Amino acid sequence: MMLEQKGFINRNKKREELWSADEFTERLRNVGSSSYHDKHPFHIVMHQGNLSKEQICGWVANRYYYQKSVPIKDAAILSNLPSRELRREWIGRILDHDGRPGEDGGIEAWLRLGEAVGLSREEVIREEHVVPGVRFAVDAYVNFARTKPWIEAVASSLTELFSPDLISKRIKVFEQLYPWIDRSGLDYFQSRLTQAPCDSDVALRLVLTQCRTPEAQQRAVNALRFKCDVLWAQLDAIEKAYPSKP
């Protein structure tokens, strides 16, 4: 009785009822409300217009390691998808980043952003400025996508539910508060304003239909929380490597 009163038993009980689709969606969105990296101090300072050129360049150079790893992550998910119908839906993500014949993808657009802030393509591609914490976090995400059940890996991609608002704000901030950044470098963000909602619609539909037990629903929420932790850890590492000057 004493254990039950203190919650030691109840907290370990399995949830017996499925969340409704609306409640499940709300639980996923709540992860973004509490943990998405738009709330990280580095992003807050960025959106106040108070990052130095060195900090912006450090962020762009380090974020490249994440950008180039996204299609690798998606290829890992693709290899685990159980049907050709699902693979046909997912493969577009890889092409969006790697590009198609005659059409540049997101990685090329990110390299142009690097040039727009004053970095050379070569130093970005060589990953000269990538710090260990960023490399570790991104590699952990790719490994997660490769080794976890495919629906959990799909759920981890649902940070795309939250990214359009952040990207829209970032475009305005860069245009207004960082006038030294060449506007041609913002093409990556413009393309993600349309790609991310389409991608998140597909992923959310899969998660809502495939997670058919309370345990599966909770694992999906946990997977999304893990992805938020990955994004947050990257900014922690960048912030430490490129601190604000007193």
JSON list of C-alpha atoms in Angstrom, two decimals, residues 103 129 162 186 199 207 221 236:
[
{"chain": "A", "resi": 103, "resn": "GLU", "atom": "CA", "xyz": [18.61, 20.23, -60.47]},
{"chain": "A", "resi": 129, "resn": "HIS", "atom": "CA", "xyz": [35.36, 23.68, -38.64]},
{"chain": "A", "resi": 162, "resn": "PHE", "atom": "CA", "xyz": [8.05, 22.72, -36.27]},
{"chain": "A", "resi": 186, "resn": "LEU", "atom": "CA", "xyz": [18.97, 31.96, -48.53]},
{"chain": "A", "resi": 199, "resn": "ASP", "atom": "CA", "xyz": [7.50, 15.66, -45.65]},
{"chain": "A", "resi": 207, "resn": "VAL", "atom": "CA", "xyz": [3.07, 7.45, -37.40]},
{"chain": "A", "resi": 221, "resn": "VAL", "atom": "CA", "xyz": [7.02, 10.45, -28.86]},
{"chain": "A", "resi": 236, "resn": "ASP", "atom": "CA", "xyz": [25.36, 23.30, -27.42]}
]
